[in-house]
Amino acid sequence: MFPGDAALPRPALTVVIPAFDAEAYVEQSVRSALAQESVDVSVVVVDDGSADRTAAVVAGIGDPRARLLRQANAGPGAARDAGARAAATAYVAFLDADDVLLPGWAAAVCAALDAGATVAVTDAFVFCGDERAELTYYQELPFPHEDQAAQILRYNFVLTTAAVRRDALLQVGGYSAAGVGVAEDWALWQALLLAGGSVALVPRVLSGYRRGHASLSSRVERMKADEIRLLRRRRRQVRHDRALSRAAREGLRVLRGDRAIHRVRRLAPAAPRRAALAATAAAWYFPHRRHAKAAVLLALAPERGRRYVATRI
């Protein structure tokens, strides 16, 4: 330690944890935030209308740095916004109730925000259920260090476990401002970057991210619909900027293609002819021999088409 270091102020960070029926994991999540060193961390858990013991588990932690807010169920975005409004620190972080922070996370993201970033993330271990995946989050997803305003219109590269400047968050209206359902986190990052902000990635694995039920058909359908609605709106907003408009158009093409491919997989077992139409759409958005072949087989030889989709699409 250098002379005078002890007098330097410690960074302060509020970790907001939205929680809905999260009794199985929320204590681990809260304790991982409270265990952060070199940063004065407080935690706000927003119980979003849970029907289980989430509130009791949080109350039982017994640490004065952890507060519990309760609200009628309004969704994770509204819960995050409620927690951010209750925060009294310049920096706010968001942690899902089934994810965890590893030692050093808070210090790393606060340093990135101190250096001028609007949003800061780190790499993360990825868990599917309780099994850890082989690759980390940013080994699977490329992170752009340049042209971020355009890139965020192509795909969402910001991990949900993120720290942000509270004033910038409130200035763009928070998570719920866009009114786009489950795409609200992507909408927030778009708003911050289009307003001139930046995202910093600390290339160290300092958190654990648990994939939820995004693979369920009903959730994928809703998510893609909300994301397409969001990008349509953004494309209108940036229509006078050629580069941003092009990026939004490219993002829409990918989303529509992904939605078509998902419909092929969902429809092929029971409705092969409808799946053939979806495969034709996929071939339009993503010109590839596999998609065109799937469309032909599903239309003319449904059983062969089903087997082809199961193994190749």
PDB file of C-alpha atoms in Angstrom:
ATOM      1  CA  MET A   1       0.000   0.000   0.000  1.00  0.00           C
ATOM      2  CA  PHE A   2       1.267   3.447  -0.898  1.00  0.00           C
ATOM      3  CA  PRO A   3       1.129   6.389   1.531  1.00  0.00           C
ATOM      4  CA  GLY A   4      -2.315   7.977   1.425  1.00  0.00           C
ATOM      5  CA  ASP A   5      -4.057   4.998  -0.202  1.00  0.00           C
ATOM      6  CA  ALA A   6      -6.195   4.409   2.868  1.00  0.00           C
ATOM      7  CA  ALA A   7      -7.667   7.893   2.481  1.00  0.00           C
ATOM      8  CA  LEU A   8      -8.820   7.315  -1.082  1.00  0.00           C
ATOM      9  CA  PRO A   9     -12.611   6.958  -1.334  1.00  0.00           C
ATOM     10  CA  ARG A  10     -13.877   3.487  -2.203  1.00  0.00           C
ATOM     11  CA  PRO A  11     -16.200   3.200  -5.209  1.00  0.00           C
ATOM     12  CA  ALA A  12     -19.875   2.732  -4.329  1.00  0.00           C
ATOM     13  CA  LEU A  13     -22.181   0.447  -6.286  1.00  0.00           C
ATOM     14  CA  THR A  14     -25.786  -0.650  -5.898  1.00  0.00           C
ATOM     15  CA  VAL A  15     -26.522  -4.141  -7.227  1.00  0.00           C
ATOM     16  CA  VAL A  16     -30.176  -4.495  -8.281  1.00  0.00           C
ATOM     17  CA  ILE A  17     -31.555  -8.042  -8.358  1.00  0.00           C
ATOM     18  CA  PRO A  18     -35.016  -8.559  -9.873  1.00  0.00           C
ATOM     19  CA  ALA A  19     -36.537 -11.718  -8.413  1.00  0.00           C
ATOM     20  CA  PHE A  20     -39.612 -13.705  -9.358  1.00  0.00           C
ATOM     21  CA  ASP A  21     -40.127 -17.094  -7.680  1.00  0.00           C
ATOM     22  CA  ALA A  22     -36.364 -17.235  -7.179  1.00  0.00           C
ATOM     23  CA  GLU A  23     -36.068 -18.925  -3.786  1.00  0.00           C
ATOM     24  CA  ALA A  24     -33.723 -21.606  -5.146  1.00  0.00           C
ATOM     25  CA  TYR A  25     -30.942 -19.227  -6.197  1.00  0.00           C
ATOM     26  CA  VAL A  26     -31.535 -15.724  -4.838  1.00  0.00           C
ATOM     27  CA  GLU A  27     -29.548 -16.130  -1.597  1.00  0.00           C
ATOM     28  CA  GLN A  28     -26.472 -17.240  -3.529  1.00  0.00           C
ATOM     29  CA  SER A  29     -26.894 -14.277  -5.865  1.00  0.00           C
ATOM     30  CA  VAL A  30     -27.223 -11.746  -3.022  1.00  0.00           C
ATOM     31  CA  ARG A  31     -24.291 -13.153  -1.065  1.00  0.00           C
ATOM     32  CA  SER A  32     -22.066 -13.092  -4.157  1.00  0.00           C
ATOM     33  CA  ALA A  33     -22.740  -9.355  -4.445  1.00  0.00           C
ATOM     34  CA  LEU A  34     -22.211  -8.641  -0.756  1.00  0.00           C
ATOM     35  CA  ALA A  35     -18.892 -10.528  -0.827  1.00  0.00           C
ATOM     36  CA  GLN A  36     -17.337  -8.102  -3.325  1.00  0.00           C
ATOM     37  CA  GLU A  37     -14.202  -6.371  -2.031  1.00  0.00           C
ATOM     38  CA  SER A  38     -12.650  -2.929  -2.683  1.00  0.00           C
ATOM     39  CA  VAL A  39     -16.102  -1.497  -3.434  1.00  0.00           C
ATOM     40  CA  ASP A  40     -18.864  -0.367  -1.078  1.00  0.00           C
ATOM     41  CA  VAL A  41     -21.672  -2.590  -2.346  1.00  0.00           C
ATOM     42  CA  SER A  42     -25.312  -2.395  -1.378  1.00  0.00           C
ATOM     43  CA  VAL A  43     -28.002  -4.698  -2.759  1.00  0.00           C
ATOM     44  CA  VAL A  44     -31.619  -4.007  -3.652  1.00  0.00           C
ATOM     45  CA  VAL A  45     -33.692  -7.120  -4.300  1.00  0.00           C
ATOM     46  CA  VAL A  46     -36.976  -6.325  -6.016  1.00  0.00           C
ATOM     47  CA  ASP A  47     -39.459  -9.127  -5.411  1.00  0.00           C
ATOM     48  CA  ASP A  48     -41.636  -8.973  -8.515  1.00  0.00           C
ATOM     49  CA  GLY A  49     -44.787 -10.577  -7.131  1.00  0.00           C
ATOM     50  CA  SER A  50     -43.274 -13.934  -6.190  1.00  0.00           C
ATOM     51  CA  ALA A  51     -45.578 -16.694  -4.948  1.00  0.00           C
ATOM     52  CA  ASP A  52     -42.779 -18.681  -3.311  1.00  0.00           C
ATOM     53  CA  ARG A  53     -40.408 -17.912  -0.388  1.00  0.00           C
ATOM     54  CA  THR A  54     -38.222 -15.415  -2.265  1.00  0.00           C
ATOM     55  CA  ALA A  55     -38.977 -12.539   0.135  1.00  0.00           C
ATOM     56  CA  ALA A  56     -38.441 -14.702   3.221  1.00  0.00           C
ATOM     57  CA  VAL A  57     -35.109 -15.995   1.912  1.00  0.00           C
ATOM     58  CA  VAL A  58     -33.855 -12.446   1.280  1.00  0.00           C
ATOM     59  CA  ALA A  59     -35.096 -11.207   4.662  1.00  0.00           C
ATOM     60  CA  GLY A  60     -33.309 -14.118   6.306  1.00  0.00           C
ATOM     61  CA  ILE A  61     -29.902 -13.057   4.982  1.00  0.00           C
ATOM     62  CA  GLY A  62     -29.797 -10.506   7.770  1.00  0.00           C
ATOM     63  CA  ASP A  63     -27.282  -8.107   6.247  1.00  0.00           C
ATOM     64  CA  PRO A  64     -28.185  -4.400   6.549  1.00  0.00           C
ATOM     65  CA  ARG A  65     -26.595  -3.758   3.155  1.00  0.00           C
ATOM     66  CA  ALA A  66     -29.337  -5.825   1.487  1.00  0.00           C
ATOM     67  CA  ARG A  67     -32.773  -4.199   1.054  1.00  0.00           C
ATOM     68  CA  LEU A  68     -35.955  -5.891  -0.092  1.00  0.00           C
ATOM     69  CA  LEU A  69     -38.564  -4.102  -2.182  1.00  0.00           C
ATOM     70  CA  ARG A  70     -41.830  -5.802  -3.099  1.00  0.00           C
ATOM     71  CA  GLN A  71     -44.155  -5.000  -5.976  1.00  0.00           C
ATOM     72  CA  ALA A  72     -46.979  -6.605  -7.913  1.00  0.00           C
ATOM     73  CA  ASN A  73     -45.702  -8.632 -10.830  1.00  0.00           C
ATOM     74  CA  ALA A  74     -44.664  -6.241 -13.616  1.00  0.00           C
ATOM     75  CA  GLY A  75     -41.759  -8.031 -15.272  1.00  0.00           C
ATOM     76  CA  PRO A  76     -37.968  -7.898 -14.844  1.00  0.00           C
ATOM     77  CA  GLY A  77     -37.533  -4.549 -16.593  1.00  0.00           C
ATOM     78  CA  ALA A  78     -39.943  -2.766 -14.267  1.00  0.00           C
ATOM     79  CA  ALA A  79     -38.269  -4.470 -11.292  1.00  0.00           C
ATOM     80  CA  ARG A  80     -34.823  -3.314 -12.426  1.00  0.00           C
ATOM     81  CA  ASP A  81     -36.121   0.239 -12.891  1.00  0.00           C
ATOM     82  CA  ALA A  82     -37.628   0.225  -9.390  1.00  0.00           C
ATOM     83  CA  GLY A  83     -34.304  -0.892  -7.952  1.00  0.00           C
ATOM     84  CA  ALA A  84     -32.371   1.741  -9.888  1.00  0.00           C
ATOM     85  CA  ARG A  85     -34.705   4.491  -8.647  1.00  0.00           C
ATOM     86  CA  ALA A  86     -34.149   3.302  -5.075  1.00  0.00           C
ATOM     87  CA  ALA A  87     -30.356   3.370  -5.452  1.00  0.00           C
ATOM     88  CA  ALA A  88     -28.355   6.216  -3.929  1.00  0.00           C
ATOM     89  CA  THR A  89     -25.086   5.557  -5.785  1.00  0.00           C
ATOM     90  CA  ALA A  90     -23.733   6.929  -9.059  1.00  0.00           C
ATOM     91  CA  TYR A  91     -23.205   3.412 -10.397  1.00  0.00           C
ATOM     92  CA  VAL A  92     -25.890   0.719 -10.562  1.00  0.00           C
ATOM     93  CA  ALA A  93     -25.419  -2.917 -11.515  1.00  0.00           C
ATOM     94  CA  PHE A  94     -27.986  -5.500 -12.578  1.00  0.00           C
ATOM     95  CA  LEU A  95     -27.768  -9.142 -11.607  1.00  0.00           C
ATOM     96  CA  ASP A  96     -30.423 -11.750 -12.304  1.00  0.00           C
ATOM     97  CA  ALA A  97     -31.531 -13.749  -9.278  1.00  0.00           C
ATOM     98  CA  ASP A  98     -30.075 -17.005 -10.619  1.00  0.00           C
ATOM     99  CA  ASP A  99     -26.693 -15.531 -11.615  1.00  0.00           C
ATOM    100  CA  VAL A 100     -23.644 -14.816  -9.462  1.00  0.00           C
ATOM    101  CA  LEU A 101     -20.730 -12.409  -9.201  1.00  0.00           C
ATOM    102  CA  LEU A 102     -17.230 -13.762  -8.736  1.00  0.00           C
ATOM    103  CA  PRO A 103     -14.545 -12.041  -6.619  1.00  0.00           C
ATOM    104  CA  GLY A 104     -13.272  -8.868  -8.283  1.00  0.00           C
ATOM    105  CA  TRP A 105     -16.326  -8.198 -10.460  1.00  0.00           C
ATOM    106  CA  ALA A 106     -17.432  -4.983  -8.765  1.00  0.00           C
ATOM    107  CA  ALA A 107     -13.921  -3.504  -8.702  1.00  0.00           C
ATOM    108  CA  ALA A 108     -13.428  -4.304 -12.388  1.00  0.00           C
ATOM    109  CA  VAL A 109     -16.666  -2.741 -13.632  1.00  0.00           C
ATOM    110  CA  CYS A 110     -16.312   0.322 -11.390  1.00  0.00           C
ATOM    111  CA  ALA A 111     -12.818   0.906 -12.797  1.00  0.00           C
ATOM    112  CA  ALA A 112     -14.221   0.720 -16.341  1.00  0.00           C
ATOM    113  CA  LEU A 113     -16.975   3.220 -15.474  1.00  0.00           C
ATOM    114  CA  ASP A 114     -14.435   5.481 -13.766  1.00  0.00           C
ATOM    115  CA  ALA A 115     -12.459   5.429 -17.033  1.00  0.00           C
ATOM    116  CA  GLY A 116     -15.446   6.849 -18.938  1.00  0.00           C
ATOM    117  CA  ALA A 117     -17.586   3.926 -20.090  1.00  0.00           C
ATOM    118  CA  THR A 118     -21.363   4.220 -19.801  1.00  0.00           C
ATOM    119  CA  VAL A 119     -21.883   0.474 -19.355  1.00  0.00           C
ATOM    120  CA  ALA A 120     -19.381  -2.135 -18.163  1.00  0.00           C
ATOM    121  CA  VAL A 121     -19.486  -5.929 -18.384  1.00  0.00           C
ATOM    122  CA  THR A 122     -17.066  -8.790 -17.817  1.00  0.00           C
ATOM    123  CA  ASP A 123     -16.876 -12.222 -19.346  1.00  0.00           C
ATOM    124  CA  ALA A 124     -18.878 -14.937 -17.598  1.00  0.00           C
ATOM    125  CA  PHE A 125     -19.076 -18.659 -17.108  1.00  0.00           C
ATOM    126  CA  VAL A 126     -22.249 -19.981 -18.765  1.00  0.00           C
ATOM    127  CA  PHE A 127     -24.438 -22.510 -16.954  1.00  0.00           C
ATOM    128  CA  CYS A 128     -27.220 -24.548 -18.535  1.00  0.00           C
ATOM    129  CA  GLY A 129     -29.219 -25.497 -15.469  1.00  0.00           C
ATOM    130  CA  ASP A 130     -26.423 -26.363 -13.045  1.00  0.00           C
ATOM    131  CA  GLU A 131     -24.027 -27.679 -15.694  1.00  0.00           C
ATOM    132  CA  ARG A 132     -21.258 -25.351 -16.816  1.00  0.00           C
ATOM    133  CA  ALA A 133     -20.794 -24.947 -20.569  1.00  0.00           C
ATOM    134  CA  GLU A 134     -17.392 -25.389 -22.184  1.00  0.00           C
ATOM    135  CA  LEU A 135     -17.250 -21.857 -23.578  1.00  0.00           C
ATOM    136  CA  THR A 136     -17.619 -18.567 -21.730  1.00  0.00           C
ATOM    137  CA  TYR A 137     -20.182 -15.956 -22.724  1.00  0.00           C
ATOM    138  CA  TYR A 138     -17.859 -13.843 -24.874  1.00  0.00           C
ATOM    139  CA  GLN A 139     -16.150 -16.841 -26.406  1.00  0.00           C
ATOM    140  CA  GLU A 140     -19.541 -17.582 -27.940  1.00  0.00           C
ATOM    141  CA  LEU A 141     -20.525 -13.988 -28.722  1.00  0.00           C
ATOM    142  CA  PRO A 142     -18.208 -11.468 -30.416  1.00  0.00           C
ATOM    143  CA  PHE A 143     -17.834  -8.170 -28.595  1.00  0.00           C
ATOM    144  CA  PRO A 144     -17.314  -5.055 -30.767  1.00  0.00           C
ATOM    145  CA  HIS A 145     -14.939  -2.431 -29.411  1.00  0.00           C
ATOM    146  CA  GLU A 146     -15.633   0.007 -32.265  1.00  0.00           C
ATOM    147  CA  ASP A 147     -18.754   1.293 -34.033  1.00  0.00           C
ATOM    148  CA  GLN A 148     -20.870   0.115 -31.109  1.00  0.00           C
ATOM    149  CA  ALA A 149     -23.912   2.253 -31.956  1.00  0.00           C
ATOM    150  CA  ALA A 150     -24.253   0.470 -35.302  1.00  0.00           C
ATOM    151  CA  GLN A 151     -23.373  -2.958 -33.948  1.00  0.00           C
ATOM    152  CA  ILE A 152     -25.994  -2.832 -31.199  1.00  0.00           C
ATOM    153  CA  LEU A 153     -28.594  -2.527 -33.963  1.00  0.00           C
ATOM    154  CA  ARG A 154     -27.288  -5.743 -35.501  1.00  0.00           C
ATOM    155  CA  TYR A 155     -27.263  -7.872 -32.330  1.00  0.00           C
ATOM    156  CA  ASN A 156     -27.312  -7.559 -28.558  1.00  0.00           C
ATOM    157  CA  PHE A 157     -23.722  -7.946 -27.361  1.00  0.00           C
ATOM    158  CA  VAL A 158     -24.282  -6.727 -23.775  1.00  0.00           C
ATOM    159  CA  LEU A 159     -24.490  -9.361 -21.047  1.00  0.00           C
ATOM    160  CA  THR A 160     -27.435  -8.862 -18.677  1.00  0.00           C
ATOM    161  CA  THR A 161     -25.015  -8.784 -15.709  1.00  0.00           C
ATOM    162  CA  ALA A 162     -23.871  -5.216 -16.306  1.00  0.00           C
ATOM    163  CA  ALA A 163     -22.998  -2.025 -14.441  1.00  0.00           C
ATOM    164  CA  VAL A 164     -24.177   1.343 -15.721  1.00  0.00           C
ATOM    165  CA  ARG A 165     -24.014   5.014 -14.842  1.00  0.00           C
ATOM    166  CA  ARG A 166     -27.258   5.711 -13.017  1.00  0.00           C
ATOM    167  CA  ASP A 167     -27.695   9.211 -14.464  1.00  0.00           C
ATOM    168  CA  ALA A 168     -27.375   7.888 -18.032  1.00  0.00           C
ATOM    169  CA  LEU A 169     -29.839   5.090 -17.258  1.00  0.00           C
ATOM    170  CA  LEU A 170     -32.453   7.474 -15.875  1.00  0.00           C
ATOM    171  CA  GLN A 171     -31.917   9.957 -18.708  1.00  0.00           C
ATOM    172  CA  VAL A 172     -33.031   7.421 -21.342  1.00  0.00           C
ATOM    173  CA  GLY A 173     -35.938   6.220 -19.200  1.00  0.00           C
ATOM    174  CA  GLY A 174     -34.591   2.890 -17.970  1.00  0.00           C
ATOM    175  CA  TYR A 175     -35.577  -0.571 -19.123  1.00  0.00           C
ATOM    176  CA  SER A 176     -39.302  -0.011 -19.488  1.00  0.00           C
ATOM    177  CA  ALA A 177     -39.199   3.152 -21.594  1.00  0.00           C
ATOM    178  CA  ALA A 178     -39.299   1.429 -24.985  1.00  0.00           C
ATOM    179  CA  GLY A 179     -42.325  -0.728 -24.178  1.00  0.00           C
ATOM    180  CA  VAL A 180     -41.082  -3.714 -26.167  1.00  0.00           C
ATOM    181  CA  GLY A 181     -41.713  -6.642 -23.841  1.00  0.00           C
ATOM    182  CA  VAL A 182     -38.895  -9.148 -23.432  1.00  0.00           C
ATOM    183  CA  ALA A 183     -36.593  -7.117 -25.705  1.00  0.00           C
ATOM    184  CA  GLU A 184     -36.341  -4.332 -23.110  1.00  0.00           C
ATOM    185  CA  ASP A 185     -32.715  -4.995 -22.147  1.00  0.00           C
ATOM    186  CA  TRP A 186     -31.614  -4.738 -25.789  1.00  0.00           C
ATOM    187  CA  ALA A 187     -33.734  -1.592 -26.124  1.00  0.00           C
ATOM    188  CA  LEU A 188     -31.922  -0.021 -23.167  1.00  0.00           C
ATOM    189  CA  TRP A 189     -28.449  -0.718 -24.537  1.00  0.00           C
ATOM    190  CA  GLN A 190     -29.525   0.676 -27.915  1.00  0.00           C
ATOM    191  CA  ALA A 191     -30.836   3.846 -26.283  1.00  0.00           C
ATOM    192  CA  LEU A 192     -27.627   4.386 -24.307  1.00  0.00           C
ATOM    193  CA  LEU A 193     -25.326   3.817 -27.291  1.00  0.00           C
ATOM    194  CA  LEU A 194     -27.408   5.872 -29.709  1.00  0.00           C
ATOM    195  CA  ALA A 195     -27.215   8.691 -27.142  1.00  0.00           C
ATOM    196  CA  GLY A 196     -23.419   8.607 -27.410  1.00  0.00           C
ATOM    197  CA  GLY A 197     -22.563   6.109 -24.677  1.00  0.00           C
ATOM    198  CA  SER A 198     -20.110   3.225 -24.812  1.00  0.00           C
ATOM    199  CA  VAL A 199     -19.806  -0.302 -23.410  1.00  0.00           C
ATOM    200  CA  ALA A 200     -16.549  -1.567 -21.927  1.00  0.00           C
ATOM    201  CA  LEU A 201     -15.723  -5.266 -21.704  1.00  0.00           C
ATOM    202  CA  VAL A 202     -13.339  -6.395 -18.975  1.00  0.00           C
ATOM    203  CA  PRO A 203     -11.879  -9.560 -20.583  1.00  0.00           C
ATOM    204  CA  ARG A 204     -11.855 -11.601 -17.386  1.00  0.00           C
ATOM    205  CA  VAL A 205     -14.340 -14.254 -16.291  1.00  0.00           C
ATOM    206  CA  LEU A 206     -15.827 -12.591 -13.221  1.00  0.00           C
ATOM    207  CA  SER A 207     -19.465 -13.706 -13.163  1.00  0.00           C
ATOM    208  CA  GLY A 208     -21.651 -16.728 -13.728  1.00  0.00           C
ATOM    209  CA  TYR A 209     -24.586 -16.540 -16.146  1.00  0.00           C
ATOM    210  CA  ARG A 210     -27.329 -19.166 -16.082  1.00  0.00           C
ATOM    211  CA  ARG A 211     -29.283 -19.705 -19.271  1.00  0.00           C
ATOM    212  CA  GLY A 212     -32.947 -19.901 -18.415  1.00  0.00           C
ATOM    213  CA  HIS A 213     -35.848 -21.069 -20.500  1.00  0.00           C
ATOM    214  CA  ALA A 214     -35.212 -18.959 -23.586  1.00  0.00           C
ATOM    215  CA  SER A 215     -35.215 -22.135 -25.678  1.00  0.00           C
ATOM    216  CA  LEU A 216     -38.915 -22.795 -25.002  1.00  0.00           C
ATOM    217  CA  SER A 217     -40.900 -22.320 -28.211  1.00  0.00           C
ATOM    218  CA  SER A 218     -43.410 -19.858 -26.777  1.00  0.00           C
ATOM    219  CA  ARG A 219     -40.665 -17.640 -25.352  1.00  0.00           C
ATOM    220  CA  VAL A 220     -38.603 -17.705 -28.576  1.00  0.00           C
ATOM    221  CA  GLU A 221     -41.642 -16.692 -30.631  1.00  0.00           C
ATOM    222  CA  ARG A 222     -42.419 -13.808 -28.295  1.00  0.00           C
ATOM    223  CA  MET A 223     -38.781 -12.728 -28.048  1.00  0.00           C
ATOM    224  CA  LYS A 224     -38.275 -12.621 -31.814  1.00  0.00           C
ATOM    225  CA  ALA A 225     -41.531 -10.720 -32.311  1.00  0.00           C
ATOM    226  CA  ASP A 226     -40.553  -8.135 -29.690  1.00  0.00           C
ATOM    227  CA  GLU A 227     -37.035  -7.765 -31.107  1.00  0.00           C
ATOM    228  CA  ILE A 228     -38.361  -7.275 -34.638  1.00  0.00           C
ATOM    229  CA  ARG A 229     -40.816  -4.667 -33.375  1.00  0.00           C
ATOM    230  CA  LEU A 230     -37.984  -2.888 -31.581  1.00  0.00           C
ATOM    231  CA  LEU A 231     -35.696  -2.813 -34.619  1.00  0.00           C
ATOM    232  CA  ARG A 232     -38.471  -1.599 -36.903  1.00  0.00           C
ATOM    233  CA  ARG A 233     -38.925   1.341 -34.564  1.00  0.00           C
ATOM    234  CA  ARG A 234     -35.186   2.003 -34.333  1.00  0.00           C
ATOM    235  CA  ARG A 235     -34.823   1.905 -38.113  1.00  0.00           C
ATOM    236  CA  ARG A 236     -37.392   4.671 -38.410  1.00  0.00           C
ATOM    237  CA  GLN A 237     -35.559   6.675 -35.757  1.00  0.00           C
ATOM    238  CA  VAL A 238     -32.172   6.428 -37.509  1.00  0.00           C
ATOM    239  CA  ARG A 239     -33.399   6.607 -41.106  1.00  0.00           C
ATOM    240  CA  HIS A 240     -31.398   9.791 -41.777  1.00  0.00           C
ATOM    241  CA  ASP A 241     -28.106   8.106 -40.815  1.00  0.00           C
ATOM    242  CA  ARG A 242     -27.091   5.749 -43.619  1.00  0.00           C
ATOM    243  CA  ALA A 243     -24.749   3.565 -41.549  1.00  0.00           C
ATOM    244  CA  LEU A 244     -27.193   3.142 -38.672  1.00  0.00           C
ATOM    245  CA  SER A 245     -30.108   2.516 -41.014  1.00  0.00           C
ATOM    246  CA  ARG A 246     -28.114  -0.155 -42.814  1.00  0.00           C
ATOM    247  CA  ALA A 247     -27.170  -1.778 -39.515  1.00  0.00           C
ATOM    248  CA  ALA A 248     -30.828  -1.886 -38.416  1.00  0.00           C
ATOM    249  CA  ARG A 249     -31.816  -3.394 -41.771  1.00  0.00           C
ATOM    250  CA  GLU A 250     -29.157  -6.092 -41.403  1.00  0.00           C
ATOM    251  CA  GLY A 251     -30.307  -6.795 -37.850  1.00  0.00           C
ATOM    252  CA  LEU A 252     -33.904  -7.189 -39.042  1.00  0.00           C
ATOM    253  CA  ARG A 253     -32.857  -9.617 -41.771  1.00  0.00           C
ATOM    254  CA  VAL A 254     -31.070 -11.828 -39.238  1.00  0.00           C
ATOM    255  CA  LEU A 255     -33.989 -11.731 -36.801  1.00  0.00           C
ATOM    256  CA  ARG A 256     -36.528 -12.624 -39.471  1.00  0.00           C
ATOM    257  CA  GLY A 257     -34.326 -15.455 -40.693  1.00  0.00           C
ATOM    258  CA  ASP A 258     -33.867 -16.776 -37.158  1.00  0.00           C
ATOM    259  CA  ARG A 259     -37.622 -16.635 -36.598  1.00  0.00           C
ATOM    260  CA  ALA A 260     -38.235 -18.549 -39.819  1.00  0.00           C
ATOM    261  CA  ILE A 261     -35.731 -21.252 -38.847  1.00  0.00           C
ATOM    262  CA  HIS A 262     -37.347 -21.602 -35.435  1.00  0.00           C
ATOM    263  CA  ARG A 263     -40.743 -22.016 -37.104  1.00  0.00           C
ATOM    264  CA  VAL A 264     -39.341 -24.724 -39.364  1.00  0.00           C
ATOM    265  CA  ARG A 265     -38.185 -26.708 -36.337  1.00  0.00           C
ATOM    266  CA  ARG A 266     -41.437 -26.147 -34.453  1.00  0.00           C
ATOM    267  CA  LEU A 267     -43.799 -26.949 -37.324  1.00  0.00           C
ATOM    268  CA  ALA A 268     -41.964 -29.806 -39.037  1.00  0.00           C
ATOM    269  CA  PRO A 269     -43.193 -32.647 -36.753  1.00  0.00           C
ATOM    270  CA  ALA A 270     -46.926 -31.899 -37.064  1.00  0.00           C
ATOM    271  CA  ALA A 271     -47.397 -29.438 -39.943  1.00  0.00           C
ATOM    272  CA  PRO A 272     -44.758 -30.153 -42.629  1.00  0.00           C
ATOM    273  CA  ARG A 273     -46.392 -28.053 -45.347  1.00  0.00           C
ATOM    274  CA  ARG A 274     -46.503 -24.990 -43.098  1.00  0.00           C
ATOM    275  CA  ALA A 275     -42.904 -25.769 -42.163  1.00  0.00           C
ATOM    276  CA  ALA A 276     -42.072 -25.809 -45.886  1.00  0.00           C
ATOM    277  CA  LEU A 277     -43.304 -22.217 -46.190  1.00  0.00           C
ATOM    278  CA  ALA A 278     -41.180 -21.234 -43.192  1.00  0.00           C
ATOM    279  CA  ALA A 279     -38.158 -22.966 -44.762  1.00  0.00           C
ATOM    280  CA  THR A 280     -38.756 -20.988 -47.962  1.00  0.00           C
ATOM    281  CA  ALA A 281     -38.670 -17.801 -45.900  1.00  0.00           C
ATOM    282  CA  ALA A 282     -35.469 -18.962 -44.188  1.00  0.00           C
ATOM    283  CA  ALA A 283     -33.894 -19.566 -47.598  1.00  0.00           C
ATOM    284  CA  TRP A 284     -34.849 -16.007 -48.589  1.00  0.00           C
ATOM    285  CA  TYR A 285     -33.227 -14.419 -45.547  1.00  0.00           C
ATOM    286  CA  PHE A 286     -30.291 -16.837 -45.303  1.00  0.00           C
ATOM    287  CA  PRO A 287     -29.565 -18.142 -48.819  1.00  0.00           C
ATOM    288  CA  HIS A 288     -28.347 -21.646 -48.101  1.00  0.00           C
ATOM    289  CA  ARG A 289     -28.846 -24.961 -49.824  1.00  0.00           C
ATOM    290  CA  ARG A 290     -29.982 -26.612 -46.565  1.00  0.00           C
ATOM    291  CA  HIS A 291     -32.966 -24.300 -46.202  1.00  0.00           C
ATOM    292  CA  ALA A 292     -34.068 -24.678 -49.801  1.00  0.00           C
ATOM    293  CA  LYS A 293     -33.727 -28.476 -49.614  1.00  0.00           C
ATOM    294  CA  ALA A 294     -35.746 -28.550 -46.397  1.00  0.00           C
ATOM    295  CA  ALA A 295     -38.526 -26.580 -48.083  1.00  0.00           C
ATOM    296  CA  VAL A 296     -38.703 -29.014 -51.017  1.00  0.00           C
ATOM    297  CA  LEU A 297     -38.586 -32.140 -48.872  1.00  0.00           C
ATOM    298  CA  LEU A 298     -41.189 -30.900 -46.402  1.00  0.00           C
ATOM    299  CA  ALA A 299     -43.546 -30.049 -49.273  1.00  0.00           C
ATOM    300  CA  LEU A 300     -43.044 -33.187 -51.368  1.00  0.00           C
ATOM    301  CA  ALA A 301     -41.782 -35.882 -48.982  1.00  0.00           C
ATOM    302  CA  PRO A 302     -42.847 -34.866 -45.463  1.00  0.00           C
ATOM    303  CA  GLU A 303     -41.302 -37.812 -43.616  1.00  0.00           C
ATOM    304  CA  ARG A 304     -37.923 -37.294 -45.276  1.00  0.00           C
ATOM    305  CA  GLY A 305     -38.306 -33.583 -44.634  1.00  0.00           C
ATOM    306  CA  ARG A 306     -38.889 -34.139 -40.913  1.00  0.00           C
ATOM    307  CA  ARG A 307     -35.763 -36.280 -40.657  1.00  0.00           C
ATOM    308  CA  TYR A 308     -33.764 -33.699 -42.603  1.00  0.00           C
ATOM    309  CA  VAL A 309     -34.895 -30.849 -40.349  1.00  0.00           C
ATOM    310  CA  ALA A 310     -34.119 -32.887 -37.223  1.00  0.00           C
ATOM    311  CA  THR A 311     -30.529 -33.482 -38.332  1.00  0.00           C
ATOM    312  CA  ARG A 312     -29.599 -30.502 -40.510  1.00  0.00           C
ATOM    313  CA  ILE A 313     -31.661 -27.426 -39.576  1.00  0.00           C
TER     314      ILE A 313
END
